[in-house]
JSON list of C-alpha atoms in Angstrom, two decimals:
[
{"chain": "A", "resi": 88, "resn": "GLN", "atom": "CA", "xyz": [-107.89, 12.36, -9.37]},
{"chain": "A", "resi": 89, "resn": "LYS", "atom": "CA", "xyz": [-106.38, 9.65, -11.54]},
{"chain": "A", "resi": 90, "resn": "GLU", "atom": "CA", "xyz": [-106.31, 10.28, -15.28]},
{"chain": "A", "resi": 91, "resn": "VAL", "atom": "CA", "xyz": [-108.00, 6.93, -15.92]},
{"chain": "A", "resi": 92, "resn": "GLU", "atom": "CA", "xyz": [-110.43, 5.29, -13.51]},
{"chain": "A", "resi": 93, "resn": "GLN", "atom": "CA", "xyz": [-111.50, 1.68, -13.82]},
{"chain": "A", "resi": 94, "resn": "ASP", "atom": "CA", "xyz": [-113.44, -0.44, -11.36]},
{"chain": "A", "resi": 95, "resn": "PRO", "atom": "CA", "xyz": [-111.13, -3.35, -10.46]},
{"chain": "A", "resi": 96, "resn": "GLY", "atom": "CA", "xyz": [-114.03, -5.70, -9.77]},
{"chain": "A", "resi": 97, "resn": "PRO", "atom": "CA", "xyz": [-113.83, -8.63, -9.48]},
{"chain": "A", "resi": 98, "resn": "LEU", "atom": "CA", "xyz": [-116.72, -9.34, -11.79]},
{"chain": "A", "resi": 99, "resn": "SER", "atom": "CA", "xyz": [-118.22, -12.82, -12.01]},
{"chain": "A", "resi": 100, "resn": "VAL", "atom": "CA", "xyz": [-120.84, -13.78, -14.59]},
{"chain": "A", "resi": 101, "resn": "PRO", "atom": "CA", "xyz": [-122.39, -17.02, -15.88]},
{"chain": "A", "resi": 102, "resn": "GLU", "atom": "CA", "xyz": [-121.44, -18.31, -19.29]},
{"chain": "A", "resi": 103, "resn": "GLY", "atom": "CA", "xyz": [-123.48, -16.67, -22.04]},
{"chain": "A", "resi": 104, "resn": "ALA", "atom": "CA", "xyz": [-124.02, -13.41, -20.15]},
{"chain": "A", "resi": 105, "resn": "ILE", "atom": "CA", "xyz": [-123.41, -9.97, -21.62]},
{"chain": "A", "resi": 106, "resn": "VAL", "atom": "CA", "xyz": [-120.50, -8.27, -19.89]},
{"chain": "A", "resi": 107, "resn": "SER", "atom": "CA", "xyz": [-120.07, -4.52, -19.63]},
{"chain": "A", "resi": 108, "resn": "LEU", "atom": "CA", "xyz": [-116.69, -3.08, -18.66]},
{"chain": "A", "resi": 109, "resn": "ASN", "atom": "CA", "xyz": [-116.15, 0.64, -18.27]},
{"chain": "A", "resi": 110, "resn": "CYS", "atom": "CA", "xyz": [-113.57, 3.36, -17.74]},
{"chain": "A", "resi": 111, "resn": "THR", "atom": "CA", "xyz": [-113.76, 7.06, -17.15]},
{"chain": "A", "resi": 112, "resn": "TYR", "atom": "CA", "xyz": [-111.00, 9.56, -17.79]},
{"chain": "A", "resi": 113, "resn": "SER", "atom": "CA", "xyz": [-110.23, 13.17, -17.07]},
{"chain": "A", "resi": 114, "resn": "ASN", "atom": "CA", "xyz": [-107.86, 14.26, -19.87]},
{"chain": "A", "resi": 115, "resn": "SER", "atom": "CA", "xyz": [-109.83, 15.54, -22.85]},
{"chain": "A", "resi": 116, "resn": "ALA", "atom": "CA", "xyz": [-106.69, 15.34, -25.01]},
{"chain": "A", "resi": 117, "resn": "PHE", "atom": "CA", "xyz": [-106.95, 11.55, -25.26]},
{"chain": "A", "resi": 118, "resn": "GLN", "atom": "CA", "xyz": [-107.77, 10.52, -28.82]},
{"chain": "A", "resi": 119, "resn": "TYR", "atom": "CA", "xyz": [-107.03, 6.79, -28.97]},
{"chain": "A", "resi": 120, "resn": "PHE", "atom": "CA", "xyz": [-108.83, 4.36, -26.71]},
{"chain": "A", "resi": 121, "resn": "MET", "atom": "CA", "xyz": [-107.79, 0.78, -26.32]},
{"chain": "A", "resi": 122, "resn": "TRP", "atom": "CA", "xyz": [-108.80, -2.37, -24.53]},
{"chain": "A", "resi": 123, "resn": "TYR", "atom": "CA", "xyz": [-106.20, -4.93, -23.54]},
{"chain": "A", "resi": 124, "resn": "ARG", "atom": "CA", "xyz": [-106.84, -8.40, -22.19]},
{"chain": "A", "resi": 125, "resn": "GLN", "atom": "CA", "xyz": [-104.38, -9.87, -19.71]},
{"chain": "A", "resi": 126, "resn": "TYR", "atom": "CA", "xyz": [-104.45, -13.52, -18.74]},
{"chain": "A", "resi": 127, "resn": "SER", "atom": "CA", "xyz": [-102.86, -14.55, -15.46]},
{"chain": "A", "resi": 128, "resn": "ARG", "atom": "CA", "xyz": [-99.05, -14.37, -15.58]},
{"chain": "A", "resi": 129, "resn": "LYS", "atom": "CA", "xyz": [-99.11, -13.10, -19.15]},
{"chain": "A", "resi": 130, "resn": "GLY", "atom": "CA", "xyz": [-98.54, -9.71, -20.74]},
{"chain": "A", "resi": 131, "resn": "PRO", "atom": "CA", "xyz": [-101.48, -7.60, -21.94]},
{"chain": "A", "resi": 132, "resn": "GLU", "atom": "CA", "xyz": [-102.66, -8.22, -25.49]},
{"chain": "A", "resi": 133, "resn": "LEU", "atom": "CA", "xyz": [-104.55, -5.68, -27.57]},
{"chain": "A", "resi": 134, "resn": "LEU", "atom": "CA", "xyz": [-108.23, -6.52, -28.07]},
{"chain": "A", "resi": 135, "resn": "MET", "atom": "CA", "xyz": [-109.61, -3.43, -29.74]},
{"chain": "A", "resi": 136, "resn": "TYR", "atom": "CA", "xyz": [-108.91, 0.23, -30.29]},
{"chain": "A", "resi": 137, "resn": "THR", "atom": "CA", "xyz": [-111.09, 3.17, -31.24]},
{"chain": "A", "resi": 138, "resn": "TYR", "atom": "CA", "xyz": [-110.16, 6.60, -32.47]},
{"chain": "A", "resi": 139, "resn": "SER", "atom": "CA", "xyz": [-112.18, 9.51, -31.06]},
{"chain": "A", "resi": 140, "resn": "SER", "atom": "CA", "xyz": [-115.87, 8.83, -30.40]},
{"chain": "A", "resi": 141, "resn": "GLY", "atom": "CA", "xyz": [-118.06, 6.07, -31.73]},
{"chain": "A", "resi": 142, "resn": "ASN", "atom": "CA", "xyz": [-118.52, 2.33, -31.71]},
{"chain": "A", "resi": 143, "resn": "LYS", "atom": "CA", "xyz": [-116.43, -0.49, -33.04]},
{"chain": "A", "resi": 144, "resn": "GLU", "atom": "CA", "xyz": [-117.46, -4.12, -33.26]},
{"chain": "A", "resi": 145, "resn": "ASP", "atom": "CA", "xyz": [-115.30, -7.21, -33.63]},
{"chain": "A", "resi": 146, "resn": "GLY", "atom": "CA", "xyz": [-117.09, -10.51, -33.25]},
{"chain": "A", "resi": 147, "resn": "ARG", "atom": "CA", "xyz": [-118.47, -10.77, -29.73]},
{"chain": "A", "resi": 148, "resn": "PHE", "atom": "CA", "xyz": [-116.72, -7.58, -28.64]},
{"chain": "A", "resi": 149, "resn": "THR", "atom": "CA", "xyz": [-117.98, -4.00, -28.99]},
{"chain": "A", "resi": 150, "resn": "ALA", "atom": "CA", "xyz": [-116.05, -0.93, -27.91]},
{"chain": "A", "resi": 151, "resn": "GLN", "atom": "CA", "xyz": [-117.80, 2.38, -27.33]},
{"chain": "A", "resi": 152, "resn": "VAL", "atom": "CA", "xyz": [-116.32, 5.81, -26.72]},
{"chain": "A", "resi": 153, "resn": "ASP", "atom": "CA", "xyz": [-118.29, 8.83, -25.50]},
{"chain": "A", "resi": 154, "resn": "LYS", "atom": "CA", "xyz": [-115.85, 11.73, -25.44]},
{"chain": "A", "resi": 155, "resn": "SER", "atom": "CA", "xyz": [-118.48, 14.18, -24.24]},
{"chain": "A", "resi": 156, "resn": "SER", "atom": "CA", "xyz": [-118.86, 12.14, -21.06]},
{"chain": "A", "resi": 157, "resn": "LYS", "atom": "CA", "xyz": [-115.22, 10.97, -20.99]},
{"chain": "A", "resi": 158, "resn": "TYR", "atom": "CA", "xyz": [-116.50, 7.40, -20.72]},
{"chain": "A", "resi": 159, "resn": "ILE", "atom": "CA", "xyz": [-115.53, 4.27, -22.60]},
{"chain": "A", "resi": 160, "resn": "SER", "atom": "CA", "xyz": [-117.04, 0.79, -22.55]},
{"chain": "A", "resi": 161, "resn": "LEU", "atom": "CA", "xyz": [-116.29, -2.72, -23.71]},
{"chain": "A", "resi": 162, "resn": "PHE", "atom": "CA", "xyz": [-119.18, -5.13, -24.18]},
{"chain": "A", "resi": 163, "resn": "ILE", "atom": "CA", "xyz": [-118.71, -8.87, -24.46]},
{"chain": "A", "resi": 164, "resn": "ARG", "atom": "CA", "xyz": [-121.65, -10.83, -25.83]},
{"chain": "A", "resi": 165, "resn": "ASP", "atom": "CA", "xyz": [-122.19, -14.54, -25.20]},
{"chain": "A", "resi": 166, "resn": "SER", "atom": "CA", "xyz": [-119.32, -14.57, -22.71]},
{"chain": "A", "resi": 167, "resn": "GLN", "atom": "CA", "xyz": [-117.21, -17.73, -22.52]},
{"chain": "A", "resi": 168, "resn": "PRO", "atom": "CA", "xyz": [-115.04, -19.19, -19.75]},
{"chain": "A", "resi": 169, "resn": "SER", "atom": "CA", "xyz": [-112.06, -18.42, -22.00]},
{"chain": "A", "resi": 170, "resn": "ASP", "atom": "CA", "xyz": [-112.90, -14.72, -21.61]},
{"chain": "A", "resi": 171, "resn": "SER", "atom": "CA", "xyz": [-111.90, -14.95, -17.95]},
{"chain": "A", "resi": 172, "resn": "ALA", "atom": "CA", "xyz": [-109.04, -12.47, -17.63]},
{"chain": "A", "resi": 173, "resn": "THR", "atom": "CA", "xyz": [-108.23, -8.96, -16.52]},
{"chain": "A", "resi": 174, "resn": "TYR", "atom": "CA", "xyz": [-109.37, -6.27, -18.94]},
{"chain": "A", "resi": 175, "resn": "LEU", "atom": "CA", "xyz": [-107.35, -3.06, -19.06]},
{"chain": "A", "resi": 176, "resn": "CYS", "atom": "CA", "xyz": [-108.50, 0.12, -20.70]},
{"chain": "A", "resi": 177, "resn": "ALA", "atom": "CA", "xyz": [-105.79, 2.40, -22.07]},
{"chain": "A", "resi": 178, "resn": "MET", "atom": "CA", "xyz": [-105.71, 5.70, -23.85]},
{"chain": "A", "resi": 179, "resn": "SER", "atom": "CA", "xyz": [-103.23, 8.02, -25.50]},
{"chain": "A", "resi": 180, "resn": "ARG", "atom": "CA", "xyz": [-102.97, 11.42, -27.13]},
{"chain": "A", "resi": 181, "resn": "TRP", "atom": "CA", "xyz": [-102.34, 11.96, -30.81]},
{"chain": "A", "resi": 182, "resn": "ASN", "atom": "CA", "xyz": [-98.63, 12.69, -30.82]},
{"chain": "A", "resi": 183, "resn": "ASN", "atom": "CA", "xyz": [-97.75, 11.11, -27.51]},
{"chain": "A", "resi": 184, "resn": "ASN", "atom": "CA", "xyz": [-96.99, 7.47, -27.14]},
{"chain": "A", "resi": 185, "resn": "ASP", "atom": "CA", "xyz": [-97.35, 7.43, -23.40]},
{"chain": "A", "resi": 186, "resn": "MET", "atom": "CA", "xyz": [-100.49, 5.41, -22.87]},
{"chain": "A", "resi": 187, "resn": "ARG", "atom": "CA", "xyz": [-102.33, 5.69, -19.58]},
{"chain": "A", "resi": 188, "resn": "PHE", "atom": "CA", "xyz": [-103.78, 2.46, -18.32]},
{"chain": "A", "resi": 189, "resn": "GLY", "atom": "CA", "xyz": [-106.68, 1.82, -16.02]},
{"chain": "A", "resi": 190, "resn": "ALA", "atom": "CA", "xyz": [-106.17, -0.51, -13.07]},
{"chain": "A", "resi": 191, "resn": "GLY", "atom": "CA", "xyz": [-107.91, -3.36, -14.88]},
{"chain": "A", "resi": 192, "resn": "THR", "atom": "CA", "xyz": [-111.15, -5.26, -14.15]},
{"chain": "A", "resi": 193, "resn": "ARG", "atom": "CA", "xyz": [-110.82, -8.92, -13.29]},
{"chain": "A", "resi": 194, "resn": "LEU", "atom": "CA", "xyz": [-113.54, -10.94, -15.02]},
{"chain": "A", "resi": 195, "resn": "THR", "atom": "CA", "xyz": [-114.52, -14.54, -14.32]},
{"chain": "A", "resi": 196, "resn": "VAL", "atom": "CA", "xyz": [-116.99, -16.32, -16.59]},
{"chain": "A", "resi": 197, "resn": "LYS", "atom": "CA", "xyz": [-118.37, -19.42, -14.88]},
{"chain": "A", "resi": 198, "resn": "PRO", "atom": "CA", "xyz": [-119.43, -22.45, -16.96]},
{"chain": "B", "resi": 91, "resn": "GLU", "atom": "CA", "xyz": [-93.68, -13.68, -35.96]},
{"chain": "B", "resi": 92, "resn": "ALA", "atom": "CA", "xyz": [-91.88, -14.24, -32.69]},
{"chain": "B", "resi": 93, "resn": "GLY", "atom": "CA", "xyz": [-93.17, -12.24, -29.74]},
{"chain": "B", "resi": 94, "resn": "VAL", "atom": "CA", "xyz": [-91.40, -10.02, -27.24]},
{"chain": "B", "resi": 95, "resn": "ALA", "atom": "CA", "xyz": [-88.99, -12.11, -25.20]},
{"chain": "B", "resi": 96, "resn": "GLN", "atom": "CA", "xyz": [-88.19, -11.31, -21.59]},
{"chain": "B", "resi": 97, "resn": "SER", "atom": "CA", "xyz": [-85.99, -12.89, -18.96]},
{"chain": "B", "resi": 98, "resn": "PRO", "atom": "CA", "xyz": [-85.88, -13.89, -16.24]},
{"chain": "B", "resi": 99, "resn": "ARG", "atom": "CA", "xyz": [-89.55, -14.65, -15.69]},
{"chain": "B", "resi": 100, "resn": "TYR", "atom": "CA", "xyz": [-89.19, -14.60, -11.91]},
{"chain": "B", "resi": 101, "resn": "LYS", "atom": "CA", "xyz": [-86.65, -13.07, -9.56]},
{"chain": "B", "resi": 102, "resn": "ILE", "atom": "CA", "xyz": [-86.54, -12.90, -5.77]},
{"chain": "B", "resi": 103, "resn": "ILE", "atom": "CA", "xyz": [-83.96, -10.65, -4.12]},
{"chain": "B", "resi": 104, "resn": "GLU", "atom": "CA", "xyz": [-83.29, -8.99, -0.80]},
{"chain": "B", "resi": 105, "resn": "LYS", "atom": "CA", "xyz": [-83.75, -5.24, -0.47]},
{"chain": "B", "resi": 106, "resn": "ARG", "atom": "CA", "xyz": [-80.67, -3.23, -1.38]},
{"chain": "B", "resi": 107, "resn": "GLN", "atom": "CA", "xyz": [-79.55, -5.91, -3.85]},
{"chain": "B", "resi": 108, "resn": "SER", "atom": "CA", "xyz": [-79.43, -5.30, -7.57]},
{"chain": "B", "resi": 109, "resn": "VAL", "atom": "CA", "xyz": [-81.32, -6.97, -10.40]},
{"chain": "B", "resi": 110, "resn": "ALA", "atom": "CA", "xyz": [-81.36, -6.75, -14.19]},
{"chain": "B", "resi": 111, "resn": "PHE", "atom": "CA", "xyz": [-84.06, -7.64, -16.69]},
{"chain": "B", "resi": 112, "resn": "TRP", "atom": "CA", "xyz": [-83.58, -8.30, -20.37]},
{"chain": "B", "resi": 113, "resn": "CYS", "atom": "CA", "xyz": [-85.91, -7.73, -23.30]},
{"chain": "B", "resi": 114, "resn": "ASN", "atom": "CA", "xyz": [-85.74, -8.68, -26.96]},
{"chain": "B", "resi": 115, "resn": "PRO", "atom": "CA", "xyz": [-88.46, -6.88, -28.95]},
{"chain": "B", "resi": 116, "resn": "ILE", "atom": "CA", "xyz": [-90.17, -8.01, -32.12]},
{"chain": "B", "resi": 117, "resn": "SER", "atom": "CA", "xyz": [-87.81, -7.80, -35.07]},
{"chain": "B", "resi": 118, "resn": "GLY", "atom": "CA", "xyz": [-88.15, -4.49, -36.87]},
{"chain": "B", "resi": 119, "resn": "HIS", "atom": "CA", "xyz": [-89.93, -2.70, -34.04]},
{"chain": "B", "resi": 120, "resn": "ALA", "atom": "CA", "xyz": [-88.23, 0.63, -33.55]},
{"chain": "B", "resi": 121, "resn": "THR", "atom": "CA", "xyz": [-89.90, 1.60, -30.29]},
{"chain": "B", "resi": 122, "resn": "LEU", "atom": "CA", "xyz": [-89.38, -0.24, -27.03]},
{"chain": "B", "resi": 123, "resn": "TYR", "atom": "CA", "xyz": [-91.08, 0.39, -23.70]},
{"chain": "B", "resi": 124, "resn": "TRP", "atom": "CA", "xyz": [-90.55, -0.72, -20.13]},
{"chain": "B", "resi": 125, "resn": "TYR", "atom": "CA", "xyz": [-93.62, -0.70, -17.92]},
{"chain": "B", "resi": 126, "resn": "GLN", "atom": "CA", "xyz": [-93.98, -1.42, -14.21]},
{"chain": "B", "resi": 127, "resn": "GLN", "atom": "CA", "xyz": [-97.17, -3.20, -13.13]},
{"chain": "B", "resi": 128, "resn": "ILE", "atom": "CA", "xyz": [-97.73, -3.35, -9.40]},
{"chain": "B", "resi": 129, "resn": "LEU", "atom": "CA", "xyz": [-100.25, -5.93, -8.20]},
{"chain": "B", "resi": 130, "resn": "GLY", "atom": "CA", "xyz": [-103.79, -4.64, -8.69]},
{"chain": "B", "resi": 131, "resn": "GLN", "atom": "CA", "xyz": [-102.72, -1.69, -10.84]},
{"chain": "B", "resi": 132, "resn": "GLY", "atom": "CA", "xyz": [-102.40, -0.97, -14.52]},
{"chain": "B", "resi": 133, "resn": "PRO", "atom": "CA", "xyz": [-99.00, -0.78, -16.21]},
{"chain": "B", "resi": 134, "resn": "LYS", "atom": "CA", "xyz": [-97.06, 2.45, -15.68]},
{"chain": "B", "resi": 135, "resn": "LEU", "atom": "CA", "xyz": [-94.53, 3.59, -18.26]},
{"chain": "B", "resi": 136, "resn": "LEU", "atom": "CA", "xyz": [-90.97, 3.74, -16.96]},
{"chain": "B", "resi": 137, "resn": "ILE", "atom": "CA", "xyz": [-89.01, 4.48, -20.11]},
{"chain": "B", "resi": 138, "resn": "GLN", "atom": "CA", "xyz": [-89.51, 4.57, -23.86]},
{"chain": "B", "resi": 139, "resn": "PHE", "atom": "CA", "xyz": [-86.81, 4.15, -26.51]},
{"chain": "B", "resi": 140, "resn": "GLN", "atom": "CA", "xyz": [-86.94, 5.05, -30.17]},
{"chain": "B", "resi": 141, "resn": "ASN", "atom": "CA", "xyz": [-84.21, 2.91, -31.71]},
{"chain": "B", "resi": 142, "resn": "ASN", "atom": "CA", "xyz": [-81.40, 3.41, -29.17]},
{"chain": "B", "resi": 143, "resn": "GLY", "atom": "CA", "xyz": [-82.41, 6.91, -28.03]},
{"chain": "B", "resi": 144, "resn": "VAL", "atom": "CA", "xyz": [-84.55, 7.73, -24.99]},
{"chain": "B", "resi": 145, "resn": "VAL", "atom": "CA", "xyz": [-87.88, 9.36, -25.86]},
{"chain": "B", "resi": 146, "resn": "ASP", "atom": "CA", "xyz": [-89.42, 9.53, -22.41]},
{"chain": "B", "resi": 147, "resn": "ASP", "atom": "CA", "xyz": [-87.98, 8.60, -19.04]},
{"chain": "B", "resi": 148, "resn": "SER", "atom": "CA", "xyz": [-89.92, 11.10, -16.96]},
{"chain": "B", "resi": 149, "resn": "GLN", "atom": "CA", "xyz": [-91.36, 8.42, -14.67]},
{"chain": "B", "resi": 150, "resn": "LEU", "atom": "CA", "xyz": [-88.15, 6.44, -14.21]},
{"chain": "B", "resi": 151, "resn": "PRO", "atom": "CA", "xyz": [-86.74, 6.71, -10.65]},
{"chain": "B", "resi": 152, "resn": "LYS", "atom": "CA", "xyz": [-83.29, 7.57, -11.88]},
{"chain": "B", "resi": 153, "resn": "ASP", "atom": "CA", "xyz": [-81.63, 7.30, -8.49]},
{"chain": "B", "resi": 154, "resn": "ARG", "atom": "CA", "xyz": [-82.07, 3.54, -8.62]},
{"chain": "B", "resi": 155, "resn": "PHE", "atom": "CA", "xyz": [-83.36, 2.53, -12.05]},
{"chain": "B", "resi": 156, "resn": "SER", "atom": "CA", "xyz": [-81.41, 2.58, -15.28]},
{"chain": "B", "resi": 157, "resn": "ALA", "atom": "CA", "xyz": [-82.08, 1.24, -18.74]},
{"chain": "B", "resi": 158, "resn": "GLU", "atom": "CA", "xyz": [-80.24, 1.00, -21.98]},
{"chain": "B", "resi": 159, "resn": "ARG", "atom": "CA", "xyz": [-80.91, -0.17, -25.49]},
{"chain": "B", "resi": 160, "resn": "LEU", "atom": "CA", "xyz": [-77.62, -0.73, -27.22]},
{"chain": "B", "resi": 161, "resn": "LYS", "atom": "CA", "xyz": [-77.67, -1.02, -31.02]},
{"chain": "B", "resi": 162, "resn": "GLY", "atom": "CA", "xyz": [-81.39, -0.26, -31.02]},
{"chain": "B", "resi": 163, "resn": "VAL", "atom": "CA", "xyz": [-82.48, -3.85, -30.44]},
{"chain": "B", "resi": 164, "resn": "ASP", "atom": "CA", "xyz": [-82.24, -5.59, -27.04]},
{"chain": "B", "resi": 165, "resn": "SER", "atom": "CA", "xyz": [-82.73, -3.65, -23.85]},
{"chain": "B", "resi": 166, "resn": "THR", "atom": "CA", "xyz": [-81.87, -4.12, -20.19]},
{"chain": "B", "resi": 167, "resn": "LEU", "atom": "CA", "xyz": [-83.53, -2.56, -17.17]},
{"chain": "B", "resi": 168, "resn": "LYS", "atom": "CA", "xyz": [-81.53, -2.45, -13.95]},
{"chain": "B", "resi": 169, "resn": "ILE", "atom": "CA", "xyz": [-82.55, -1.68, -10.39]},
{"chain": "B", "resi": 170, "resn": "GLN", "atom": "CA", "xyz": [-79.84, -0.88, -7.87]},
{"chain": "B", "resi": 171, "resn": "PRO", "atom": "CA", "xyz": [-80.44, -0.87, -4.94]},
{"chain": "B", "resi": 172, "resn": "ALA", "atom": "CA", "xyz": [-83.87, -2.47, -4.85]},
{"chain": "B", "resi": 173, "resn": "LYS", "atom": "CA", "xyz": [-86.55, -1.41, -2.39]},
{"chain": "B", "resi": 174, "resn": "LEU", "atom": "CA", "xyz": [-89.55, -3.32, -1.12]},
{"chain": "B", "resi": 175, "resn": "GLU", "atom": "CA", "xyz": [-91.89, -1.13, -3.20]},
{"chain": "B", "resi": 176, "resn": "ASP", "atom": "CA", "xyz": [-90.13, -2.24, -6.39]},
{"chain": "B", "resi": 177, "resn": "SER", "atom": "CA", "xyz": [-91.91, -5.59, -6.14]},
{"chain": "B", "resi": 178, "resn": "ALA", "atom": "CA", "xyz": [-93.88, -5.71, -9.37]},
{"chain": "B", "resi": 179, "resn": "VAL", "atom": "CA", "xyz": [-94.04, -7.22, -12.83]},
{"chain": "B", "resi": 180, "resn": "TYR", "atom": "CA", "xyz": [-91.76, -5.46, -15.30]},
{"chain": "B", "resi": 181, "resn": "LEU", "atom": "CA", "xyz": [-93.28, -5.56, -18.74]},
{"chain": "B", "resi": 182, "resn": "CYS", "atom": "CA", "xyz": [-91.41, -4.89, -21.94]},
{"chain": "B", "resi": 183, "resn": "ALA", "atom": "CA", "xyz": [-93.35, -3.90, -25.03]},
{"chain": "B", "resi": 184, "resn": "SER", "atom": "CA", "xyz": [-92.48, -2.89, -28.56]},
{"chain": "B", "resi": 185, "resn": "SER", "atom": "CA", "xyz": [-94.25, -1.14, -31.40]},
{"chain": "B", "resi": 186, "resn": "LEU", "atom": "CA", "xyz": [-93.62, -0.77, -35.07]},
{"chain": "B", "resi": 187, "resn": "ASP", "atom": "CA", "xyz": [-92.96, 2.94, -35.14]},
{"chain": "B", "resi": 188, "resn": "ARG", "atom": "CA", "xyz": [-92.78, 5.83, -32.72]},
{"chain": "B", "resi": 189, "resn": "ASP", "atom": "CA", "xyz": [-95.76, 7.49, -34.30]},
{"chain": "B", "resi": 190, "resn": "ARG", "atom": "CA", "xyz": [-98.45, 5.10, -35.44]},
{"chain": "B", "resi": 191, "resn": "ASP", "atom": "CA", "xyz": [-98.92, 2.03, -37.49]},
{"chain": "B", "resi": 192, "resn": "SER", "atom": "CA", "xyz": [-100.78, 2.23, -40.78]},
{"chain": "B", "resi": 193, "resn": "SER", "atom": "CA", "xyz": [-104.14, 2.06, -39.01]},
{"chain": "B", "resi": 194, "resn": "GLY", "atom": "CA", "xyz": [-103.33, 5.08, -36.89]},
{"chain": "B", "resi": 195, "resn": "ALA", "atom": "CA", "xyz": [-103.22, 3.41, -33.49]},
{"chain": "B", "resi": 196, "resn": "ASN", "atom": "CA", "xyz": [-100.15, 2.94, -31.35]},
{"chain": "B", "resi": 197, "resn": "VAL", "atom": "CA", "xyz": [-100.25, -0.84, -31.16]},
{"chain": "B", "resi": 198, "resn": "LEU", "atom": "CA", "xyz": [-98.01, -2.28, -28.48]},
{"chain": "B", "resi": 199, "resn": "THR", "atom": "CA", "xyz": [-97.04, -5.92, -28.21]},
{"chain": "B", "resi": 200, "resn": "PHE", "atom": "CA", "xyz": [-96.14, -6.94, -24.68]},
{"chain": "B", "resi": 201, "resn": "GLY", "atom": "CA", "xyz": [-93.89, -9.66, -23.40]},
{"chain": "B", "resi": 202, "resn": "ALA", "atom": "CA", "xyz": [-94.97, -11.99, -20.60]},
{"chain": "B", "resi": 203, "resn": "GLY", "atom": "CA", "xyz": [-93.14, -9.88, -18.03]},
{"chain": "B", "resi": 204, "resn": "SER", "atom": "CA", "xyz": [-90.53, -10.40, -15.34]},
{"chain": "B", "resi": 205, "resn": "ARG", "atom": "CA", "xyz": [-91.96, -10.76, -11.85]},
{"chain": "B", "resi": 206, "resn": "LEU", "atom": "CA", "xyz": [-89.76, -9.25, -9.15]},
{"chain": "B", "resi": 207, "resn": "THR", "atom": "CA", "xyz": [-90.20, -9.91, -5.44]},
{"chain": "B", "resi": 208, "resn": "VAL", "atom": "CA", "xyz": [-88.08, -7.84, -3.06]},
{"chain": "B", "resi": 209, "resn": "LEU", "atom": "CA", "xyz": [-87.86, -9.22, 0.48]}
]
């Protein structure tokens, strides 16, 4: 079993839709949970991070962490064509910098 | 602030040949990482430096891969000899400090990557 599981998609939605992206993980020692966005032929860029459980909102983006279920989500409201990218979840332990990444979900938002 | 610079962006080589990638991290970032991203997969850490010392190289195939970070700034990643399965994007990233930034998260800034094709 992989430490981090993420459905690779692809996921295609119409502009304005609400997008839900998810990851599950097996290592209960993970404390920091991150979402990276990766455009084609670019490096990943950090979108949001959350420590432990709870929600975090930033504009159209909301990150949720449920440690009891070992499940994290990223919601994108009012999705835009510019949101078309691959979204990678990542997580790390408190004193360990070795982040584990999911495989990434490729999202296309159609005008 | 300038981002993480990597070169070359693209490289095509024959198997058993050698290749080297270069990375210049963000100024002042003490920690530097090399990740391997195979098509359709998430990045996998190869090696992590804190200044010019190796923190973690447990997933680096040391029989063929080597990396160095002289003077604690630039870094090079070398593959010799290359195999077909080394075809991937090699991402360099840097972060402010080995532990955490002031917000508590380990925030990495990635370069655009070096895409290697081994024929």
